[in-house]
Amino acid sequence: GQNIDQPTEMTATEGAIVQINCTYQTSGFNGLFWYQQHAGEAPTFLSYNVLDGLEEKGRFSSFLSRSKGYSYLLLKELQMKDSASYHCAVRDSNYQLIWGAGTKLIIKP
Amino acid sequence: TAGITQAPTSQILAAGRSMTLRCTQDMRHNAMYWYRQDLGLGLRLIHYSNTAGTTGKGEVPDGYSVSRANTDDFPLTLASAVPSQTSVYFCASSDSGDGGTEAFFGQGTRLTVV
């Protein structure tokens, strides 16, 4: 079966750095996405990785290792507005997105 | 720009009744999707459409139907609602059904079946 694993919840301090890990086992691989979702709102796109390595976009970076079936999302200089759920999603061989259950990130002052 | 719009925002529906959730996008995206989101679970794909005139089944299609008569609209119909269909429903669109393009989501429809 297809499976995406990420921690259920994480807590971090404002101004700090946090890394959210994602491991996946899917039927094929055609890219990995990270989405942010604030409570009661729609998911919004953060990053996309299809090749191994690090993609940096401002305070957010995403890393992919296809051989390990592993990705992480790195958030730097955390702000209170970063409190949200972060979803890892993998596009499988049928080009359908398989979603993890999401990681709820709580930022404390 | 409106982007992608869903209606209604929320609904309470009696079991056994039918209902259509509406979804419209103005980005001329080829691909559209319907997901449901339940507490503790990832988004699960119900149905999708890679282009106008075509539809496909996702991970959890039973009890739902869709149509894609044109590029902009992708309604989701529950023929006879059951309590297990209580969920938050998200419509999404992307520029193509394959490749690396991101999906844009509507604001969701919160449906309660009683």
PDB file of C-alpha atoms in Angstrom:
ATOM      1  CA  GLY A   1       0.000   0.000   0.000  1.00  0.00           C
ATOM      2  CA  GLN A   2       0.899   3.631  -0.177  1.00  0.00           C
ATOM      3  CA  ASN A   3       1.932   5.426   2.970  1.00  0.00           C
ATOM      4  CA  ILE A   4       3.092   8.872   3.992  1.00  0.00           C
ATOM      5  CA  ASP A   5       4.368   9.315   7.556  1.00  0.00           C
ATOM      6  CA  GLN A   6       4.919  12.585   9.373  1.00  0.00           C
ATOM      7  CA  PRO A   7       4.748  13.528  13.048  1.00  0.00           C
ATOM      8  CA  THR A   8       1.309  14.385  14.368  1.00  0.00           C
ATOM      9  CA  GLU A   9       2.347  17.470  16.310  1.00  0.00           C
ATOM     10  CA  MET A  10       5.447  19.565  17.013  1.00  0.00           C
ATOM     11  CA  THR A  11       6.117  22.539  19.245  1.00  0.00           C
ATOM     12  CA  ALA A  12       8.762  25.206  18.684  1.00  0.00           C
ATOM     13  CA  THR A  13       9.696  28.636  19.977  1.00  0.00           C
ATOM     14  CA  GLU A  14       9.293  31.898  18.122  1.00  0.00           C
ATOM     15  CA  GLY A  15      12.557  32.826  16.379  1.00  0.00           C
ATOM     16  CA  ALA A  16      13.868  29.264  16.395  1.00  0.00           C
ATOM     17  CA  ILE A  17      14.260  26.656  13.638  1.00  0.00           C
ATOM     18  CA  VAL A  18      12.095  23.560  13.212  1.00  0.00           C
ATOM     19  CA  GLN A  19      12.390  20.566  10.886  1.00  0.00           C
ATOM     20  CA  ILE A  20       9.327  18.538   9.927  1.00  0.00           C
ATOM     21  CA  ASN A  21      10.164  15.103   8.558  1.00  0.00           C
ATOM     22  CA  CYS A  22       8.218  13.059   6.034  1.00  0.00           C
ATOM     23  CA  THR A  23       8.847   9.479   4.907  1.00  0.00           C
ATOM     24  CA  TYR A  24       6.942   7.890   2.085  1.00  0.00           C
ATOM     25  CA  GLN A  25       6.284   4.580   0.390  1.00  0.00           C
ATOM     26  CA  THR A  26       4.330   5.027  -2.815  1.00  0.00           C
ATOM     27  CA  SER A  27       3.682   3.340  -6.133  1.00  0.00           C
ATOM     28  CA  GLY A  28       6.105   5.382  -8.164  1.00  0.00           C
ATOM     29  CA  PHE A  29       7.312   8.909  -7.555  1.00  0.00           C
ATOM     30  CA  ASN A  30       6.657  12.033  -9.589  1.00  0.00           C
ATOM     31  CA  GLY A  31       7.441  14.744  -7.103  1.00  0.00           C
ATOM     32  CA  LEU A  32       6.837  15.727  -3.490  1.00  0.00           C
ATOM     33  CA  PHE A  33       4.893  18.754  -2.294  1.00  0.00           C
ATOM     34  CA  TRP A  34       4.636  20.576   1.011  1.00  0.00           C
ATOM     35  CA  TYR A  35       1.469  22.525   1.820  1.00  0.00           C
ATOM     36  CA  GLN A  36       0.607  24.780   4.739  1.00  0.00           C
ATOM     37  CA  GLN A  37      -2.894  24.841   6.195  1.00  0.00           C
ATOM     38  CA  HIS A  38      -4.055  27.274   8.856  1.00  0.00           C
ATOM     39  CA  ALA A  39      -6.956  26.131  11.010  1.00  0.00           C
ATOM     40  CA  GLY A  40     -10.257  26.452   9.167  1.00  0.00           C
ATOM     41  CA  GLU A  41      -8.592  27.428   5.914  1.00  0.00           C
ATOM     42  CA  ALA A  42      -7.578  25.788   2.664  1.00  0.00           C
ATOM     43  CA  PRO A  43      -4.121  24.261   2.098  1.00  0.00           C
ATOM     44  CA  THR A  44      -1.680  26.542   0.308  1.00  0.00           C
ATOM     45  CA  PHE A  45       1.389  25.489  -1.662  1.00  0.00           C
ATOM     46  CA  LEU A  46       4.811  25.877  -0.067  1.00  0.00           C
ATOM     47  CA  SER A  47       7.335  23.847  -2.057  1.00  0.00           C
ATOM     48  CA  TYR A  48       7.934  21.175  -4.657  1.00  0.00           C
ATOM     49  CA  ASN A  49      10.853  18.732  -4.970  1.00  0.00           C
ATOM     50  CA  VAL A  50      11.350  16.233  -7.766  1.00  0.00           C
ATOM     51  CA  LEU A  51      15.153  15.884  -7.700  1.00  0.00           C
ATOM     52  CA  ASP A  52      17.345  15.105  -4.705  1.00  0.00           C
ATOM     53  CA  GLY A  53      18.599  18.054  -2.767  1.00  0.00           C
ATOM     54  CA  LEU A  54      17.521  21.235  -1.085  1.00  0.00           C
ATOM     55  CA  GLU A  55      15.081  23.816  -2.407  1.00  0.00           C
ATOM     56  CA  GLU A  56      15.184  27.134  -0.569  1.00  0.00           C
ATOM     57  CA  LYS A  57      12.443  29.728  -0.600  1.00  0.00           C
ATOM     58  CA  GLY A  58      12.879  32.511   1.909  1.00  0.00           C
ATOM     59  CA  ARG A  59      12.492  31.232   5.459  1.00  0.00           C
ATOM     60  CA  PHE A  60      11.326  27.834   4.202  1.00  0.00           C
ATOM     61  CA  SER A  61      13.468  25.065   2.698  1.00  0.00           C
ATOM     62  CA  SER A  62      12.551  21.570   1.582  1.00  0.00           C
ATOM     63  CA  PHE A  63      14.877  18.607   1.132  1.00  0.00           C
ATOM     64  CA  LEU A  64      14.374  15.369  -0.775  1.00  0.00           C
ATOM     65  CA  SER A  65      16.193  12.035  -0.847  1.00  0.00           C
ATOM     66  CA  ARG A  66      14.448   9.711  -3.280  1.00  0.00           C
ATOM     67  CA  SER A  67      16.645   6.719  -2.434  1.00  0.00           C
ATOM     68  CA  LYS A  68      15.613   7.008   1.226  1.00  0.00           C
ATOM     69  CA  GLY A  69      11.980   7.943   0.575  1.00  0.00           C
ATOM     70  CA  TYR A  70      12.520  10.941   2.797  1.00  0.00           C
ATOM     71  CA  SER A  71      11.861  14.654   2.824  1.00  0.00           C
ATOM     72  CA  TYR A  72      11.916  17.429   5.367  1.00  0.00           C
ATOM     73  CA  LEU A  73      10.566  20.943   5.581  1.00  0.00           C
ATOM     74  CA  LEU A  74      12.795  23.403   7.422  1.00  0.00           C
ATOM     75  CA  LEU A  75      11.315  26.578   8.822  1.00  0.00           C
ATOM     76  CA  LYS A  76      13.720  29.275  10.050  1.00  0.00           C
ATOM     77  CA  GLU A  77      13.154  32.381  12.155  1.00  0.00           C
ATOM     78  CA  LEU A  78       9.806  31.075  13.266  1.00  0.00           C
ATOM     79  CA  GLN A  79       6.953  33.540  13.596  1.00  0.00           C
ATOM     80  CA  MET A  80       3.661  33.117  15.415  1.00  0.00           C
ATOM     81  CA  LYS A  81       1.864  33.111  12.055  1.00  0.00           C
ATOM     82  CA  ASP A  82       3.727  29.887  11.190  1.00  0.00           C
ATOM     83  CA  SER A  83       1.425  28.045  13.593  1.00  0.00           C
ATOM     84  CA  ALA A  84      -0.417  25.760  11.179  1.00  0.00           C
ATOM     85  CA  SER A  85      -0.578  22.217   9.886  1.00  0.00           C
ATOM     86  CA  TYR A  86       2.024  21.179   7.333  1.00  0.00           C
ATOM     87  CA  HIS A  87       1.179  18.460   4.842  1.00  0.00           C
ATOM     88  CA  CYS A  88       3.570  16.294   2.855  1.00  0.00           C
ATOM     89  CA  ALA A  89       2.107  14.937  -0.391  1.00  0.00           C
ATOM     90  CA  VAL A  90       3.665  12.648  -2.995  1.00  0.00           C
ATOM     91  CA  ARG A  91       2.595  12.384  -6.624  1.00  0.00           C
ATOM     92  CA  ASP A  92       2.525   8.695  -7.498  1.00  0.00           C
ATOM     93  CA  SER A  93       2.940   6.829 -10.784  1.00  0.00           C
ATOM     94  CA  ASN A  94      -0.655   7.726 -11.751  1.00  0.00           C
ATOM     95  CA  TYR A  95       0.111  11.403 -11.078  1.00  0.00           C
ATOM     96  CA  GLN A  96      -2.271  11.425  -8.144  1.00  0.00           C
ATOM     97  CA  LEU A  97      -1.330  13.145  -4.889  1.00  0.00           C
ATOM     98  CA  ILE A  98      -1.057  10.907  -1.834  1.00  0.00           C
ATOM     99  CA  TRP A  99      -1.272  13.004   1.337  1.00  0.00           C
ATOM    100  CA  GLY A 100       0.169  12.564   4.777  1.00  0.00           C
ATOM    101  CA  ALA A 101      -2.091  13.277   7.759  1.00  0.00           C
ATOM    102  CA  GLY A 102      -0.307  16.559   8.416  1.00  0.00           C
ATOM    103  CA  THR A 103       1.888  17.884  11.220  1.00  0.00           C
ATOM    104  CA  LYS A 104       0.354  20.444  13.542  1.00  0.00           C
ATOM    105  CA  LEU A 105       3.048  22.992  14.407  1.00  0.00           C
ATOM    106  CA  ILE A 106       2.557  25.032  17.553  1.00  0.00           C
ATOM    107  CA  ILE A 107       4.709  28.128  17.980  1.00  0.00           C
ATOM    108  CA  LYS A 108       5.218  29.439  21.505  1.00  0.00           C
ATOM    109  CA  PRO A 109       6.455  32.935  22.341  1.00  0.00           C
TER     110      PRO A 109
ATOM    111  CA  THR B   1      -9.131  37.386  -8.981  1.00  0.00           C
ATOM    112  CA  ALA B   2     -11.545  34.866  -7.479  1.00  0.00           C
ATOM    113  CA  GLY B   3      -9.392  31.796  -8.091  1.00  0.00           C
ATOM    114  CA  ILE B   4     -11.423  28.803  -7.031  1.00  0.00           C
ATOM    115  CA  THR B   5     -14.810  29.150  -5.349  1.00  0.00           C
ATOM    116  CA  GLN B   6     -16.859  26.578  -3.480  1.00  0.00           C
ATOM    117  CA  ALA B   7     -20.467  26.752  -2.373  1.00  0.00           C
ATOM    118  CA  PRO B   8     -21.982  26.393   0.095  1.00  0.00           C
ATOM    119  CA  THR B   9     -19.493  27.161   2.866  1.00  0.00           C
ATOM    120  CA  SER B  10     -21.278  24.831   5.220  1.00  0.00           C
ATOM    121  CA  GLN B  11     -24.381  22.655   5.219  1.00  0.00           C
ATOM    122  CA  ILE B  12     -26.332  20.399   7.518  1.00  0.00           C
ATOM    123  CA  LEU B  13     -28.002  17.629   5.540  1.00  0.00           C
ATOM    124  CA  ALA B  14     -30.477  14.958   6.568  1.00  0.00           C
ATOM    125  CA  ALA B  15     -29.372  11.402   5.896  1.00  0.00           C
ATOM    126  CA  GLY B  16     -30.851  10.048   2.676  1.00  0.00           C
ATOM    127  CA  ARG B  17     -31.084  13.456   1.028  1.00  0.00           C
ATOM    128  CA  SER B  18     -29.094  14.400  -2.037  1.00  0.00           C
ATOM    129  CA  MET B  19     -26.847  17.404  -2.383  1.00  0.00           C
ATOM    130  CA  THR B  20     -24.509  18.991  -4.909  1.00  0.00           C
ATOM    131  CA  LEU B  21     -21.384  20.820  -3.821  1.00  0.00           C
ATOM    132  CA  ARG B  22     -20.412  23.450  -6.330  1.00  0.00           C
ATOM    133  CA  CYS B  23     -16.906  24.335  -7.449  1.00  0.00           C
ATOM    134  CA  THR B  24     -15.908  26.964 -10.000  1.00  0.00           C
ATOM    135  CA  GLN B  25     -12.474  28.161 -11.051  1.00  0.00           C
ATOM    136  CA  ASP B  26     -11.526  31.094 -13.231  1.00  0.00           C
ATOM    137  CA  MET B  27      -7.877  30.194 -13.834  1.00  0.00           C
ATOM    138  CA  ARG B  28      -8.587  28.060 -16.935  1.00  0.00           C
ATOM    139  CA  HIS B  29      -6.909  25.110 -15.249  1.00  0.00           C
ATOM    140  CA  ASN B  30      -7.270  21.783 -17.007  1.00  0.00           C
ATOM    141  CA  ALA B  31      -7.277  19.540 -13.933  1.00  0.00           C
ATOM    142  CA  MET B  32      -9.739  19.648 -11.043  1.00  0.00           C
ATOM    143  CA  TYR B  33     -10.070  17.527  -7.922  1.00  0.00           C
ATOM    144  CA  TRP B  34     -12.400  16.827  -5.019  1.00  0.00           C
ATOM    145  CA  TYR B  35     -10.903  15.856  -1.648  1.00  0.00           C
ATOM    146  CA  ARG B  36     -12.372  15.168   1.749  1.00  0.00           C
ATOM    147  CA  GLN B  37     -10.483  15.966   4.927  1.00  0.00           C
ATOM    148  CA  ASP B  38     -11.244  14.162   8.160  1.00  0.00           C
ATOM    149  CA  LEU B  39      -9.605  14.681  11.533  1.00  0.00           C
ATOM    150  CA  GLY B  40      -6.386  12.691  11.862  1.00  0.00           C
ATOM    151  CA  LEU B  41      -6.314  11.704   8.217  1.00  0.00           C
ATOM    152  CA  GLY B  42      -4.668  13.182   5.174  1.00  0.00           C
ATOM    153  CA  LEU B  43      -6.702  14.635   2.362  1.00  0.00           C
ATOM    154  CA  ARG B  44      -8.277  11.810   0.402  1.00  0.00           C
ATOM    155  CA  LEU B  45      -9.082  12.092  -3.280  1.00  0.00           C
ATOM    156  CA  ILE B  46     -12.713  11.411  -4.178  1.00  0.00           C
ATOM    157  CA  HIS B  47     -12.823  12.135  -7.905  1.00  0.00           C
ATOM    158  CA  TYR B  48     -10.714  14.033 -10.367  1.00  0.00           C
ATOM    159  CA  SER B  49     -10.848  15.398 -13.893  1.00  0.00           C
ATOM    160  CA  ASN B  50      -7.742  15.911 -16.013  1.00  0.00           C
ATOM    161  CA  THR B  51      -9.619  17.896 -18.648  1.00  0.00           C
ATOM    162  CA  ALA B  52     -13.145  18.971 -19.523  1.00  0.00           C
ATOM    163  CA  GLY B  53     -15.287  16.007 -20.526  1.00  0.00           C
ATOM    164  CA  THR B  54     -13.301  13.410 -18.576  1.00  0.00           C
ATOM    165  CA  THR B  55     -13.477  12.242 -14.972  1.00  0.00           C
ATOM    166  CA  GLY B  56     -11.805   9.559 -12.890  1.00  0.00           C
ATOM    167  CA  LYS B  57     -12.215   7.851  -9.528  1.00  0.00           C
ATOM    168  CA  GLY B  58      -9.897   8.607  -6.675  1.00  0.00           C
ATOM    169  CA  GLU B  59      -9.230   6.779  -3.438  1.00  0.00           C
ATOM    170  CA  VAL B  60     -12.743   7.097  -1.916  1.00  0.00           C
ATOM    171  CA  PRO B  61     -15.305   7.503  -4.738  1.00  0.00           C
ATOM    172  CA  ASP B  62     -18.204   5.454  -3.367  1.00  0.00           C
ATOM    173  CA  GLY B  63     -21.349   7.483  -2.721  1.00  0.00           C
ATOM    174  CA  TYR B  64     -20.148  10.415  -4.833  1.00  0.00           C
ATOM    175  CA  SER B  65     -20.430  11.408  -8.482  1.00  0.00           C
ATOM    176  CA  VAL B  66     -18.961  14.245 -10.525  1.00  0.00           C
ATOM    177  CA  SER B  67     -19.309  15.812 -13.948  1.00  0.00           C
ATOM    178  CA  ARG B  68     -17.059  18.113 -15.964  1.00  0.00           C
ATOM    179  CA  ALA B  69     -19.176  19.699 -18.685  1.00  0.00           C
ATOM    180  CA  ASN B  70     -16.786  22.632 -19.107  1.00  0.00           C
ATOM    181  CA  THR B  71     -13.383  23.827 -17.941  1.00  0.00           C
ATOM    182  CA  ASP B  72     -14.603  26.013 -15.104  1.00  0.00           C
ATOM    183  CA  ASP B  73     -17.109  23.880 -13.181  1.00  0.00           C
ATOM    184  CA  PHE B  74     -16.703  20.603 -11.320  1.00  0.00           C
ATOM    185  CA  PRO B  75     -19.729  19.801  -9.132  1.00  0.00           C
ATOM    186  CA  LEU B  76     -19.721  16.930  -6.638  1.00  0.00           C
ATOM    187  CA  THR B  77     -23.011  15.152  -5.957  1.00  0.00           C
ATOM    188  CA  LEU B  78     -23.999  12.996  -3.017  1.00  0.00           C
ATOM    189  CA  ALA B  79     -26.960  10.955  -4.228  1.00  0.00           C
ATOM    190  CA  SER B  80     -28.115   9.723  -0.814  1.00  0.00           C
ATOM    191  CA  ALA B  81     -26.083  11.144   2.053  1.00  0.00           C
ATOM    192  CA  VAL B  82     -24.936   9.019   4.996  1.00  0.00           C
ATOM    193  CA  PRO B  83     -23.418  10.181   8.318  1.00  0.00           C
ATOM    194  CA  SER B  84     -19.963   8.864   7.311  1.00  0.00           C
ATOM    195  CA  GLN B  85     -19.922  11.539   4.630  1.00  0.00           C
ATOM    196  CA  THR B  86     -19.697  14.193   7.322  1.00  0.00           C
ATOM    197  CA  SER B  87     -16.429  15.900   6.464  1.00  0.00           C
ATOM    198  CA  VAL B  88     -14.787  19.015   5.077  1.00  0.00           C
ATOM    199  CA  TYR B  89     -14.716  18.922   1.297  1.00  0.00           C
ATOM    200  CA  PHE B  90     -12.074  20.749  -0.708  1.00  0.00           C
ATOM    201  CA  CYS B  91     -12.125  21.391  -4.418  1.00  0.00           C
ATOM    202  CA  ALA B  92      -8.767  22.048  -6.089  1.00  0.00           C
ATOM    203  CA  SER B  93      -7.431  22.785  -9.537  1.00  0.00           C
ATOM    204  CA  SER B  94      -4.065  22.680 -11.253  1.00  0.00           C
ATOM    205  CA  ASP B  95      -2.773  23.718 -14.623  1.00  0.00           C
ATOM    206  CA  SER B  96      -2.292  20.109 -15.751  1.00  0.00           C
ATOM    207  CA  GLY B  97      -3.105  16.638 -14.531  1.00  0.00           C
ATOM    208  CA  ASP B  98       0.530  15.585 -14.523  1.00  0.00           C
ATOM    209  CA  GLY B  99       3.840  17.230 -14.027  1.00  0.00           C
ATOM    210  CA  GLY B 100       4.926  19.389 -11.155  1.00  0.00           C
ATOM    211  CA  THR B 101       2.329  22.103 -11.061  1.00  0.00           C
ATOM    212  CA  GLU B 102       0.864  23.044  -7.719  1.00  0.00           C
ATOM    213  CA  ALA B 103      -2.797  22.684  -6.863  1.00  0.00           C
ATOM    214  CA  PHE B 104      -4.914  25.624  -5.751  1.00  0.00           C
ATOM    215  CA  PHE B 105      -7.653  24.928  -3.226  1.00  0.00           C
ATOM    216  CA  GLY B 106     -11.052  26.416  -2.585  1.00  0.00           C
ATOM    217  CA  GLN B 107     -12.008  27.433   0.938  1.00  0.00           C
ATOM    218  CA  GLY B 108     -13.846  24.214   1.638  1.00  0.00           C
ATOM    219  CA  THR B 109     -17.392  23.083   2.356  1.00  0.00           C
ATOM    220  CA  ARG B 110     -18.109  21.790   5.831  1.00  0.00           C
ATOM    221  CA  LEU B 111     -20.839  19.142   5.510  1.00  0.00           C
ATOM    222  CA  THR B 112     -22.634  17.532   8.422  1.00  0.00           C
ATOM    223  CA  VAL B 113     -24.951  14.609   7.681  1.00  0.00           C
ATOM    224  CA  VAL B 114     -27.419  13.903  10.487  1.00  0.00           C
TER     225      VAL B 114
END
